[in-house]
mmCIF file of C-alpha atoms in Angstrom:
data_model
loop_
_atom_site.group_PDB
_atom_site.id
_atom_site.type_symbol
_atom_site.label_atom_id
_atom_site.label_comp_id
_atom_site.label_asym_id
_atom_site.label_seq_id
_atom_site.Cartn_x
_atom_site.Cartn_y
_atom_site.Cartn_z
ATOM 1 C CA UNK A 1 14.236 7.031 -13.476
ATOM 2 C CA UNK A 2 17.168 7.376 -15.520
ATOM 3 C CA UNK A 3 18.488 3.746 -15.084
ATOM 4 C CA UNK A 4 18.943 0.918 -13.584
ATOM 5 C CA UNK A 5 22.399 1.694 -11.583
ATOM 6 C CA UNK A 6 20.293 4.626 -9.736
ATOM 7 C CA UNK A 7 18.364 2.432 -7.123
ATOM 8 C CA UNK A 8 18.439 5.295 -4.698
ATOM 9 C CA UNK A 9 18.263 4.162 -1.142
ATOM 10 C CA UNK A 10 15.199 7.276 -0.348
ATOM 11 C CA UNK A 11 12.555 6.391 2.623
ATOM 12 C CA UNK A 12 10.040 4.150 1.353
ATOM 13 C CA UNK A 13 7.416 6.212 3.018
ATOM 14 C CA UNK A 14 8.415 9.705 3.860
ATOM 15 C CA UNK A 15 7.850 11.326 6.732
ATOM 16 C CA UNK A 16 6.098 13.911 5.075
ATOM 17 C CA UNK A 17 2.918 11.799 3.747
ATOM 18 C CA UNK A 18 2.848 9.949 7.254
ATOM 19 C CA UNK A 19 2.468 13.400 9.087
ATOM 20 C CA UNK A 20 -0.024 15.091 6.124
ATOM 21 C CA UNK A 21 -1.895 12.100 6.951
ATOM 22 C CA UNK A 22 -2.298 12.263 10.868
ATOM 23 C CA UNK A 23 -2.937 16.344 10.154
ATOM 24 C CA UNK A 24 -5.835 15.177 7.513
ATOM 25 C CA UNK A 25 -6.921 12.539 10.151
ATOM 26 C CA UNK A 26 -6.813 15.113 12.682
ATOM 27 C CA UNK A 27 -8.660 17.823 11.143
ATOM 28 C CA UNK A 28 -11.396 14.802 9.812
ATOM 29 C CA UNK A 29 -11.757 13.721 13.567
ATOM 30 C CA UNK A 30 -11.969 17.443 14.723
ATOM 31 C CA UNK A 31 -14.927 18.005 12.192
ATOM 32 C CA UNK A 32 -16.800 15.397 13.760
ATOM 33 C CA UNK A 33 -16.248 16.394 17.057
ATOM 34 C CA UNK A 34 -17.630 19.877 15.958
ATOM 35 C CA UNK A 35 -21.033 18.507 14.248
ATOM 36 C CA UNK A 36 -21.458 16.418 17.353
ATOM 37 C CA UNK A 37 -21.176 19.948 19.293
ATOM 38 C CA UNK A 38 -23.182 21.304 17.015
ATOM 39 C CA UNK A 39 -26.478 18.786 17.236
ATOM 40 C CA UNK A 40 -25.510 18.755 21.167
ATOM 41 C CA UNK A 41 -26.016 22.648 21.689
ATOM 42 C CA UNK A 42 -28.751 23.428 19.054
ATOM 43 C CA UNK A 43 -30.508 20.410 21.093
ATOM 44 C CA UNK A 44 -29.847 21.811 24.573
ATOM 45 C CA UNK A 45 -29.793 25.211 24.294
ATOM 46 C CA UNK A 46 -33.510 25.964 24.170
ATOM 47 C CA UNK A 47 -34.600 27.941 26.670
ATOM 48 C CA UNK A 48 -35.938 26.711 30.064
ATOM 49 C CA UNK A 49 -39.311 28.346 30.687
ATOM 50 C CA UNK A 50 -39.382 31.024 32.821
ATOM 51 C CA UNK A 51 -41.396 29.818 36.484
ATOM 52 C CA UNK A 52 -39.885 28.045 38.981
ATOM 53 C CA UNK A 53 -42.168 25.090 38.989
ATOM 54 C CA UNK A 54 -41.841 24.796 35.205
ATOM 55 C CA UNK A 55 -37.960 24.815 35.578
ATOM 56 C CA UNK A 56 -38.350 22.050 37.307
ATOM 57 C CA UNK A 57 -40.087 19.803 35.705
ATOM 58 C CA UNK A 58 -38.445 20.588 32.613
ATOM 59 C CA UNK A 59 -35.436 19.721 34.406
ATOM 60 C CA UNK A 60 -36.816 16.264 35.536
ATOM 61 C CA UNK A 61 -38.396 15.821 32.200
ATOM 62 C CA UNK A 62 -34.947 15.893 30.660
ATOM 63 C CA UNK A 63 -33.646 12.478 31.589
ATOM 64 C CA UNK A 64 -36.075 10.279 29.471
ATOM 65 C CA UNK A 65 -35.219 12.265 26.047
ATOM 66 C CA UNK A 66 -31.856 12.424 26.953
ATOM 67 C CA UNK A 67 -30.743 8.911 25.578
ATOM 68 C CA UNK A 68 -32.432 9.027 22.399
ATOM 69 C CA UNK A 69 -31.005 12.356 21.688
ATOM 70 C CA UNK A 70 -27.281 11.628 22.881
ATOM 71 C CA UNK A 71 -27.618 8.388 20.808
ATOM 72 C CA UNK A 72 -28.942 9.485 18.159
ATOM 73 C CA UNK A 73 -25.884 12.501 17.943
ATOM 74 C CA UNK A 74 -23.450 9.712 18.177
ATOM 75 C CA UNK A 75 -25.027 7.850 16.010
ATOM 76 C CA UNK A 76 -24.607 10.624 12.955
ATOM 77 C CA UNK A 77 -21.010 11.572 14.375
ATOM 78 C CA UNK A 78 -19.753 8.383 13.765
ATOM 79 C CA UNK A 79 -21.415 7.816 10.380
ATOM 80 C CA UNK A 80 -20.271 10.989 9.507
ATOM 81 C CA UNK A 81 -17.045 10.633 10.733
ATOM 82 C CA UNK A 82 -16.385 7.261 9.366
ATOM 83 C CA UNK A 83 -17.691 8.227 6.167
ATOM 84 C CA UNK A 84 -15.114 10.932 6.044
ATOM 85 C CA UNK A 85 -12.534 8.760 7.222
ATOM 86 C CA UNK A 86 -13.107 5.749 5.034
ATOM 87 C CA UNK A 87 -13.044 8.590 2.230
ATOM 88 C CA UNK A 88 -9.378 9.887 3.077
ATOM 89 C CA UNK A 89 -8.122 6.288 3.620
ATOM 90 C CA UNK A 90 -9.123 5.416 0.263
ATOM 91 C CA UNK A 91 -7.538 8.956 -1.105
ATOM 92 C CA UNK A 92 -4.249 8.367 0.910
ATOM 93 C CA UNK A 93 -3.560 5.167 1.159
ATOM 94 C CA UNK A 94 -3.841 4.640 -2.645
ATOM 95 C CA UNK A 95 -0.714 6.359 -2.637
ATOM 96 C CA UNK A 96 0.814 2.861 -1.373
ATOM 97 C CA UNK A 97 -1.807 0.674 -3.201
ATOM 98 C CA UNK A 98 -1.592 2.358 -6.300
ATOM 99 C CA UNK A 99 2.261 1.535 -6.854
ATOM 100 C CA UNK A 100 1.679 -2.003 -5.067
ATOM 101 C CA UNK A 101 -0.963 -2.590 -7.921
ATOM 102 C CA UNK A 102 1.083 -1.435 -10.393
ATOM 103 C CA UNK A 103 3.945 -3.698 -9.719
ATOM 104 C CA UNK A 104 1.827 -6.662 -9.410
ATOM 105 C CA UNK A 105 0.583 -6.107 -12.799
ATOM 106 C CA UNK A 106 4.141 -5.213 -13.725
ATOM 107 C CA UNK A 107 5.203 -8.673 -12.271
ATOM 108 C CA UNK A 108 2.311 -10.850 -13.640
ATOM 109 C CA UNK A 109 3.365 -9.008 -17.175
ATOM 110 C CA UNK A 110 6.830 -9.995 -16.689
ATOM 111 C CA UNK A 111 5.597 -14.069 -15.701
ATOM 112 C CA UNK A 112 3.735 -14.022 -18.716
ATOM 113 C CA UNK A 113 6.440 -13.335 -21.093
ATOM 114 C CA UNK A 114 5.628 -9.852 -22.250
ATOM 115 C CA UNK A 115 7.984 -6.913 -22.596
ATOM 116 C CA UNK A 116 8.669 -5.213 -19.734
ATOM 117 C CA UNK A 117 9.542 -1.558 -19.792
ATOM 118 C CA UNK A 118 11.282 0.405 -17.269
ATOM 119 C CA UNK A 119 8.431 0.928 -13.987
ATOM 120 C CA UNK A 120 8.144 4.434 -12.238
ATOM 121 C CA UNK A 121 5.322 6.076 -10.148
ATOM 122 C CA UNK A 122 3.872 8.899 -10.035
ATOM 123 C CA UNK A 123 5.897 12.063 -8.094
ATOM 124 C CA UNK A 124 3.635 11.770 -5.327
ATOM 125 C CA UNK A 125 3.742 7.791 -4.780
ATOM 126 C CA UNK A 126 5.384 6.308 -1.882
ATOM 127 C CA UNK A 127 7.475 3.424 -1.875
ATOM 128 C CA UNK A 128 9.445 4.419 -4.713
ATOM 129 C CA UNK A 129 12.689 2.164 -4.014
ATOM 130 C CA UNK A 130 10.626 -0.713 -5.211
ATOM 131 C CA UNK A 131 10.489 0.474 -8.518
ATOM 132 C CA UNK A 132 14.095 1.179 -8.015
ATOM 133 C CA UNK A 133 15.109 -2.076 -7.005
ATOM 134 C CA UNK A 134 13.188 -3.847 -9.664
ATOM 135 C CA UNK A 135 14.430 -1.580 -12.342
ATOM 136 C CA UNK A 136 18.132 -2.272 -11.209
ATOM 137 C CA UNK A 137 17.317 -6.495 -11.261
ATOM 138 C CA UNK A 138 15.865 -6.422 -14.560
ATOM 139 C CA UNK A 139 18.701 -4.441 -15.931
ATOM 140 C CA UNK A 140 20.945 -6.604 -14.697
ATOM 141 C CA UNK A 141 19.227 -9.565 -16.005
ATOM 142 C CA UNK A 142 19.574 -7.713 -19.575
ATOM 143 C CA UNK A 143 23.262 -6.998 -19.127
ATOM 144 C CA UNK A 144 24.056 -10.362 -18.648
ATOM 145 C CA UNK A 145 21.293 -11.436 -21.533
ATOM 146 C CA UNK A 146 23.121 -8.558 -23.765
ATOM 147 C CA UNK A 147 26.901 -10.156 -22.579
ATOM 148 C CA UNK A 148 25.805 -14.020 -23.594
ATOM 149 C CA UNK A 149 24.273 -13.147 -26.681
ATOM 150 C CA UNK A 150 27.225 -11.035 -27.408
ATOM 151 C CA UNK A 151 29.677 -13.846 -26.651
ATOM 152 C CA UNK A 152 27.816 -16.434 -28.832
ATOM 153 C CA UNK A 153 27.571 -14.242 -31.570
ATOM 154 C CA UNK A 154 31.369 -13.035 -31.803
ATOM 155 C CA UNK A 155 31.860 -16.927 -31.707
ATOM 156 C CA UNK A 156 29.576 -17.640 -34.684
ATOM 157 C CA UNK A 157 31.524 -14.799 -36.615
ATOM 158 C CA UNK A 158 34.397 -17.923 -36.542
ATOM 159 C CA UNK A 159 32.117 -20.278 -38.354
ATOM 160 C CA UNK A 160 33.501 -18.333 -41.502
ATOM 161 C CA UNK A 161 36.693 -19.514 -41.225
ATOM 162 C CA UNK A 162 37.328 -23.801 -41.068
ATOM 163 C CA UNK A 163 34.261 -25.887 -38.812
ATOM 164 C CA UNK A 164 36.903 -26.978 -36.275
ATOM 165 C CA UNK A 165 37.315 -23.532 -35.487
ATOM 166 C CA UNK A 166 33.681 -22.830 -35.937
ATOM 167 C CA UNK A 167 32.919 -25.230 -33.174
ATOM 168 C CA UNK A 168 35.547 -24.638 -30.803
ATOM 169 C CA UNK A 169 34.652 -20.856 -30.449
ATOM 170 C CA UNK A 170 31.267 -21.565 -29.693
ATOM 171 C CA UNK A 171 32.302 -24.468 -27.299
ATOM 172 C CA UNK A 172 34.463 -21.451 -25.474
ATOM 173 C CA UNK A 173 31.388 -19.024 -25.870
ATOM 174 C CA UNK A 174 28.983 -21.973 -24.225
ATOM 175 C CA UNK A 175 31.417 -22.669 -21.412
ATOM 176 C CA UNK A 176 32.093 -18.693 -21.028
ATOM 177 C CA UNK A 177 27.903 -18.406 -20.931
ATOM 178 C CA UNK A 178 27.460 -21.108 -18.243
ATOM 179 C CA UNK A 179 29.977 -19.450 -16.341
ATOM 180 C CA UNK A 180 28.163 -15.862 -16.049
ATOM 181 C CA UNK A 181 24.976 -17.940 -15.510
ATOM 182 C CA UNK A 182 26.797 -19.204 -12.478
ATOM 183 C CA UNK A 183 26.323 -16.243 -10.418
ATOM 184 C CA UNK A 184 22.540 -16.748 -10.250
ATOM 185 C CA UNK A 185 21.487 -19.145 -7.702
ATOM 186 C CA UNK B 1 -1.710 10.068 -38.040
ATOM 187 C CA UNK B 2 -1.353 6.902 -35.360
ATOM 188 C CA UNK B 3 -3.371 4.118 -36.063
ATOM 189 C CA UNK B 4 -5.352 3.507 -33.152
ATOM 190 C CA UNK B 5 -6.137 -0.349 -33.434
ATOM 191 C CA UNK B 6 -2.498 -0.939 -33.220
ATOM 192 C CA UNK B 7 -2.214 0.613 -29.637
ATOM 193 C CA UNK B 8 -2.669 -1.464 -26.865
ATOM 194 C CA UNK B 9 -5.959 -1.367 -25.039
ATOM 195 C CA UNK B 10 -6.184 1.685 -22.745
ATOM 196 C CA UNK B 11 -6.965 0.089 -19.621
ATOM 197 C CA UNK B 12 -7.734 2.111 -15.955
ATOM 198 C CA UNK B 13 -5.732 1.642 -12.851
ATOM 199 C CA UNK B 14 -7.657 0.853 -9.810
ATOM 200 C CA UNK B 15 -6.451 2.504 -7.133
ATOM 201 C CA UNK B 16 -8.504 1.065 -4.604
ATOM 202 C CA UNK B 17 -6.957 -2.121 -3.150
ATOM 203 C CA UNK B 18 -10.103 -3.661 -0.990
ATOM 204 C CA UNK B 19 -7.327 -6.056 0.443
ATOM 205 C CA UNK B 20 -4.697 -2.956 1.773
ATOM 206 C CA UNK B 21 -7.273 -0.633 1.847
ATOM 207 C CA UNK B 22 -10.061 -2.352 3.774
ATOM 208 C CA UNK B 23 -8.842 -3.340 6.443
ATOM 209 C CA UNK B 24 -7.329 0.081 7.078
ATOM 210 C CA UNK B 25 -11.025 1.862 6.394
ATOM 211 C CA UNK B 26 -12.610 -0.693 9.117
ATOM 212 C CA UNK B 27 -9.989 -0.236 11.845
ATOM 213 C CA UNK B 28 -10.813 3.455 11.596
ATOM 214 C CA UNK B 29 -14.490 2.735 11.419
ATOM 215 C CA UNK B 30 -14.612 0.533 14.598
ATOM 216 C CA UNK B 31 -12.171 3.069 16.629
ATOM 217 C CA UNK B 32 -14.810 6.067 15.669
ATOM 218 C CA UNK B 33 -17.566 3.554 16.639
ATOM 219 C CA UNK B 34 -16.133 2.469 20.218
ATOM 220 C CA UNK B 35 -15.039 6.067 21.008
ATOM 221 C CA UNK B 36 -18.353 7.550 20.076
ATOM 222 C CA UNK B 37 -19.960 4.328 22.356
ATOM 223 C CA UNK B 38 -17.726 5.414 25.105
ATOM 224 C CA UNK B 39 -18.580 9.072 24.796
ATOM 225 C CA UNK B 40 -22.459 8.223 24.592
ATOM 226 C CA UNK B 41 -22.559 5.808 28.323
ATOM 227 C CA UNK B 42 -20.185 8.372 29.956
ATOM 228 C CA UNK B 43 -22.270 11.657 28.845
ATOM 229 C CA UNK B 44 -25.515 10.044 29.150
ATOM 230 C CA UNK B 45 -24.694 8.859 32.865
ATOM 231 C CA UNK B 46 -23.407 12.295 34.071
ATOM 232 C CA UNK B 47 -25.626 14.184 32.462
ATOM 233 C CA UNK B 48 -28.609 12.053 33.727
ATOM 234 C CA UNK B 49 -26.954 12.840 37.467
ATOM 235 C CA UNK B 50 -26.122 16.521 36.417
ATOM 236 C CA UNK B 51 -29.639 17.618 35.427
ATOM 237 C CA UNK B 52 -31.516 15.597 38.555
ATOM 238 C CA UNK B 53 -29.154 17.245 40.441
ATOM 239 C CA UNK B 54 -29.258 20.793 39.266
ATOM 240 C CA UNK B 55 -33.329 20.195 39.288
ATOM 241 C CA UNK B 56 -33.333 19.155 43.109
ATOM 242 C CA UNK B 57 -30.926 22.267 43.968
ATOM 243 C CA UNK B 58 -32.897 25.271 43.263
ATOM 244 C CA UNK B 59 -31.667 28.829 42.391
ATOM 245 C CA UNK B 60 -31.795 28.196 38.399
ATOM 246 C CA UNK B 61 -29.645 30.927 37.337
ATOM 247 C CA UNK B 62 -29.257 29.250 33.855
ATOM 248 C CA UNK B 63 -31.381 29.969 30.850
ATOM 249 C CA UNK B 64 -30.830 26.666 28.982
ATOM 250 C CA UNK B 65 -29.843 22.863 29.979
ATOM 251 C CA UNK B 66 -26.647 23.717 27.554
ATOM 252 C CA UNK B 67 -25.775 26.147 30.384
ATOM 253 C CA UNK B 68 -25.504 23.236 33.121
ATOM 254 C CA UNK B 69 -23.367 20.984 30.917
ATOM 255 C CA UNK B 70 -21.221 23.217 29.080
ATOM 256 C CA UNK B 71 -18.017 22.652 30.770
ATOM 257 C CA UNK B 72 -18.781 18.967 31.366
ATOM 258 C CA UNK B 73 -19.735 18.209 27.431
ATOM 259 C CA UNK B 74 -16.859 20.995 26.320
ATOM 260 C CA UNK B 75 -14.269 18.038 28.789
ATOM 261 C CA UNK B 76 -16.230 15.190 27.050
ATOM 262 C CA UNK B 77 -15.558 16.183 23.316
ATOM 263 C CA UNK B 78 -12.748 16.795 24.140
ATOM 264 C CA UNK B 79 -11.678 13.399 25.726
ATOM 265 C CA UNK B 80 -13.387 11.786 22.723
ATOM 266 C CA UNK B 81 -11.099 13.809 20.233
ATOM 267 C CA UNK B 82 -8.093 12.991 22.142
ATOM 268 C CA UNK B 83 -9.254 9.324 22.507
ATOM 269 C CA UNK B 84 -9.973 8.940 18.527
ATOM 270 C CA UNK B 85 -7.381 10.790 17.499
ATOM 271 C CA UNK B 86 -4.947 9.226 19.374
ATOM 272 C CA UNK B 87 -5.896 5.917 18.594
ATOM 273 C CA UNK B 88 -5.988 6.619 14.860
ATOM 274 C CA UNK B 89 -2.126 7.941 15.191
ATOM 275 C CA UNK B 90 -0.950 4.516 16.630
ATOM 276 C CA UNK B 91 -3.123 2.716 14.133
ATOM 277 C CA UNK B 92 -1.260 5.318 11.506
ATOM 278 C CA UNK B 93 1.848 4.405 13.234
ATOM 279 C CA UNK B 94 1.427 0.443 13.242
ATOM 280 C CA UNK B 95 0.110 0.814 9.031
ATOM 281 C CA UNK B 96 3.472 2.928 8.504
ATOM 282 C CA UNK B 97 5.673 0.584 9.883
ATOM 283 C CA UNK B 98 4.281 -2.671 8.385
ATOM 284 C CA UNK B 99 4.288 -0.805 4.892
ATOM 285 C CA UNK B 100 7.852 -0.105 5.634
ATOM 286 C CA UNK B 101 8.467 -3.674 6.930
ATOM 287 C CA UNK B 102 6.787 -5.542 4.075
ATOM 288 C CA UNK B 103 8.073 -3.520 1.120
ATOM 289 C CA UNK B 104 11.628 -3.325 2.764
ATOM 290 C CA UNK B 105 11.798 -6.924 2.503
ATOM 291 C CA UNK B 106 10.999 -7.096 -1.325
ATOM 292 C CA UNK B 107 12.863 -4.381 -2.263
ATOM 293 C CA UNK B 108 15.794 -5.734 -0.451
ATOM 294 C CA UNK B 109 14.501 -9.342 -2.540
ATOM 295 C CA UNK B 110 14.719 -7.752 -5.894
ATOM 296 C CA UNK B 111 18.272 -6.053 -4.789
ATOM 297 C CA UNK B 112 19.809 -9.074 -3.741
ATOM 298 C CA UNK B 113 17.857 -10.620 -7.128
ATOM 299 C CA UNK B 114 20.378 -8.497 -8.981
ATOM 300 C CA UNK B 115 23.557 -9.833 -7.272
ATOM 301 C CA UNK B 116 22.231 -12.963 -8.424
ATOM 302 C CA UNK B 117 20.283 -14.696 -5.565
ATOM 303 C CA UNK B 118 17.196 -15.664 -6.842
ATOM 304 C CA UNK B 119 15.914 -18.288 -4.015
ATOM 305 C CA UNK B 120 15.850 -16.508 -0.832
ATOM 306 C CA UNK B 121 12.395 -16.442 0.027
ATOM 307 C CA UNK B 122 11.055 -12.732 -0.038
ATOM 308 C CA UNK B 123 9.351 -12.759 3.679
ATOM 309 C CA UNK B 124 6.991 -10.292 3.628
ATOM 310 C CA UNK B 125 4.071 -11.693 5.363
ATOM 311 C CA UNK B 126 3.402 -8.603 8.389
ATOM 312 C CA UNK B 127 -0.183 -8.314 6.204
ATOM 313 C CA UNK B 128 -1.546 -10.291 4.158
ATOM 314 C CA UNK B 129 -1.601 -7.807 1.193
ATOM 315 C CA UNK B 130 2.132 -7.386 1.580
ATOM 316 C CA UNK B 131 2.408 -12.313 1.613
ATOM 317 C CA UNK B 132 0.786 -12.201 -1.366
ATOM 318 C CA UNK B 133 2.597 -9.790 -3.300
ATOM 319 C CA UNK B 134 6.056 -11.024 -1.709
ATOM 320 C CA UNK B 135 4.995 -14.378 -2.865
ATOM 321 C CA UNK B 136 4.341 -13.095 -6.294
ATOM 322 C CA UNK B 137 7.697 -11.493 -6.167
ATOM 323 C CA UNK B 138 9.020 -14.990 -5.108
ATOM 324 C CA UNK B 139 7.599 -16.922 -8.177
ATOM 325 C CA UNK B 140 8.740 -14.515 -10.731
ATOM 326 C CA UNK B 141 12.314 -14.943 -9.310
ATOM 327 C CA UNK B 142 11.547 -18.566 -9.218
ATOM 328 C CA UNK B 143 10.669 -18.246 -12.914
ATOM 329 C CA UNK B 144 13.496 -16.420 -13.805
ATOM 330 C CA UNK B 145 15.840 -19.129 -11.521
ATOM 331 C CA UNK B 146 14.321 -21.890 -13.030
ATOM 332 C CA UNK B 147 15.186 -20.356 -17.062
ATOM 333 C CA UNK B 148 18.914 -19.037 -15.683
ATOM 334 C CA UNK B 149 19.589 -23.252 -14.695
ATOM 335 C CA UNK B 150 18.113 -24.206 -18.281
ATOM 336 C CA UNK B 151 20.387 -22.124 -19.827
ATOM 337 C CA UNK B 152 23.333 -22.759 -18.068
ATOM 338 C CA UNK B 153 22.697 -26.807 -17.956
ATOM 339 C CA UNK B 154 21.758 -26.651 -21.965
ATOM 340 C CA UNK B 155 24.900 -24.293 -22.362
ATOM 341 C CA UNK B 156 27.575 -26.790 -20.573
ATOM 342 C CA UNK B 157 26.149 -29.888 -22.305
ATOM 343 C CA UNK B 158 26.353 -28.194 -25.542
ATOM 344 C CA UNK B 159 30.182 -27.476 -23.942
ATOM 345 C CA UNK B 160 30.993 -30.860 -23.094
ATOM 346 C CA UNK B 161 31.140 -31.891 -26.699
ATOM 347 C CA UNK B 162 30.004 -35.251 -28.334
ATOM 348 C CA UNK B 163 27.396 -33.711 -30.274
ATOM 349 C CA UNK B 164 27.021 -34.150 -34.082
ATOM 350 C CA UNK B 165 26.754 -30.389 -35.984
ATOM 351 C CA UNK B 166 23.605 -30.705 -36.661
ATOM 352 C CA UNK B 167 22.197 -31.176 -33.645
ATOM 353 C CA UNK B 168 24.500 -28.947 -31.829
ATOM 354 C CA UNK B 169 23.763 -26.194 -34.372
ATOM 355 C CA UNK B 170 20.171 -26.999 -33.478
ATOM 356 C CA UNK B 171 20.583 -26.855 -29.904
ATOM 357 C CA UNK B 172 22.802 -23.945 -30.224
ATOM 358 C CA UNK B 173 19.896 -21.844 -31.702
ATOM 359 C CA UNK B 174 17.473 -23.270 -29.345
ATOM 360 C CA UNK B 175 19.309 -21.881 -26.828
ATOM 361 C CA UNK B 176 19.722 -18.565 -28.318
ATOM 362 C CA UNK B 177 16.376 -17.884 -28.576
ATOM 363 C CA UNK B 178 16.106 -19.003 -24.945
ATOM 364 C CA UNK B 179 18.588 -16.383 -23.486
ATOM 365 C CA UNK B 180 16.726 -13.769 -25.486
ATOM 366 C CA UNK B 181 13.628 -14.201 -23.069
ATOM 367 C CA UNK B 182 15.383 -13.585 -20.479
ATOM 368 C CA UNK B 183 13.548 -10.054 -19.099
ATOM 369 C CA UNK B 184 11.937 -9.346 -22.110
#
């Protein structure tokens, strides 16, 4: 960050994270799809004995385990698969909360009364123009601080000479203080 | 050598947002849970038909069940892939865009905050995370609104005149120290 007059006007999310994300969600969903394979064929793929009559039956036979089996192959796909998915949510998307969390403290920090210090994230955080943006209002807020306080205290440096003087500088430096308060509304 | 019980408490950031990320994490969850539901009635219906139908045929020149339904499960993992996956994109999609949509409108808040307007209302509300913390934003411009009028009020009485020197030096302090906590 090197100040407050570079809020940059860069993506809030780039396009970048959004497609590492749907490749990561891709690849997560793909896995699943492959263990679910996996339990279906090692299942399956027993041999069928070898007479006619036995073929058969076996065949027939099929249909009452075949429910349990299918469900219970779903059943660890999608606890798998939402494990694993809940798991890269949390990784990515803290990206995004991470900075959001860090503002709010930033904010509640600021409410409070305490010093606050220029914000940045991380390299790899999204929504990065929000730090710029509140950067570049703060340090306005300080220029114009830095301007009043300037302006009352070249007018004190009068109260060396007579009081009249004295007190119409400052008068000037009050009404010259209201006036850059103006702009805020 | 630093002295260490002057530092500030070291304190750890939590990452995890239940609020942001929750809701995100159980979307997910229930699209994985109807598309594996989906997958599980459709298989288990054609493969009931499959097998009773392969059984009443004859001439078994398979070795395994697996060989009957290969093609059939190969089109149904598939589907379910392309379902999930799919889904998950727009959901991807739809999280992108409100991100964008709620943290566009408070960073353009705080930019207009620096031309000076400090009571437009933020607007942020597309998810709730994003409300709250564009209402947050709201009351700290509030805050900072609310000081800016003190100051300027305090500074054109003091203006106007008709104020002994004593109090006016008073005041005139007073308001000093008030300008100095502006962003602190």
């Amino acid at each position: 960050m090197s100040g407050p007059e570079a809020a940059g006007n860069g993506p809030l999310i780039h396009r970048r994270y959004v497609f590492g994300l749907l490749l990561r969600l891709c690849v997560n969903f793909a896995g699943g799809v492959g263990i679910l394979f996996v339990i279906l064929y090692f299942t399956l793929s027993r041999p069928l004995p070898g007479d006619y009559a036995e073929v058969f039956h076996a065949l027939r036979n099929l249909s009452p385990f075949l429910r349990p089996i299918l469900a219970v192959s779903v059943l660890v796909y999608a606890l798998l698969a939402c494990g694993s998915t809940s798991a890269l949510c949390v990784y990515i998307l803290h990206k995004v909360a991470g900075p959001l969390y860090r503002m709010e403290l930033v904010l509640d920090q600021y409410r409070s009364g305490t010093p606050t210090r220029t914000v940045s994230f991380r390299s790899g955080d999204q929504i990065q123009p929000l730090a710029q943006a509140f950067n570049l209002w703060i340090g306005t807020l300080r220029r114009d601080r830095h301007r009043c306080l300037a302006t009352m205290k070249d007018a004190e440096r009068h109260c060396l000479q007579d009081e009249a003087t004295c007190r119409a500088q400052m008068e000037e430096a009050l009404r010259k203080v209201a006036e850059d308060m103006a702009k805020y509304h | 050598m630093k002295n260490r019980a002057l530092q500030p408490p070291w304190s750890r950031i939590r990452y995890v947002t239940p609020r942001f990320q929750g809701p995100a994490v159980l979307a997910f969850a229930a699209i994985i849970a109807t598309g594996g539901a989906i997958f599980w009635k459709l298989v288990d219906s054609e493969f009931q038909r499959v097998f009773l139908h392969a059984a009443i045929r004859g001439h078994y020149a398979f070795d395994s069940a697996y060989d009957i339904i290969r093609d059939l499960l190969a089109w149904h993992l598939a589907g379910l892939f392309v379902g999930v996956f799919l889904t998950g994109s727009v959901l991807v999609l739809l999280l992108v865009a409100a991100t964008r949509h709620g943290i566009g409108k408070a960073v353009d808040s705080l930019r207009a905050s620096a031309d000076g307007d400090l009571s437009t209302p933020t607007g942020t509300g597309s998810i709730s995370e994003f409300g709250r913390f564009g209402e947050k934003i709201d009351a700290t411009r509030s805050d900072t609104l609310a000081s800016v009028l003190k100051i300027r009020s305090e500074a054109a009485a003091l203006a106007a005149g008709g104020i002994s020197p004593e109090e006016f030096r008073l005041r005139w302090d007073e308001l000093k120290h008030r300008i100095r906590r502006i962003a602190p």
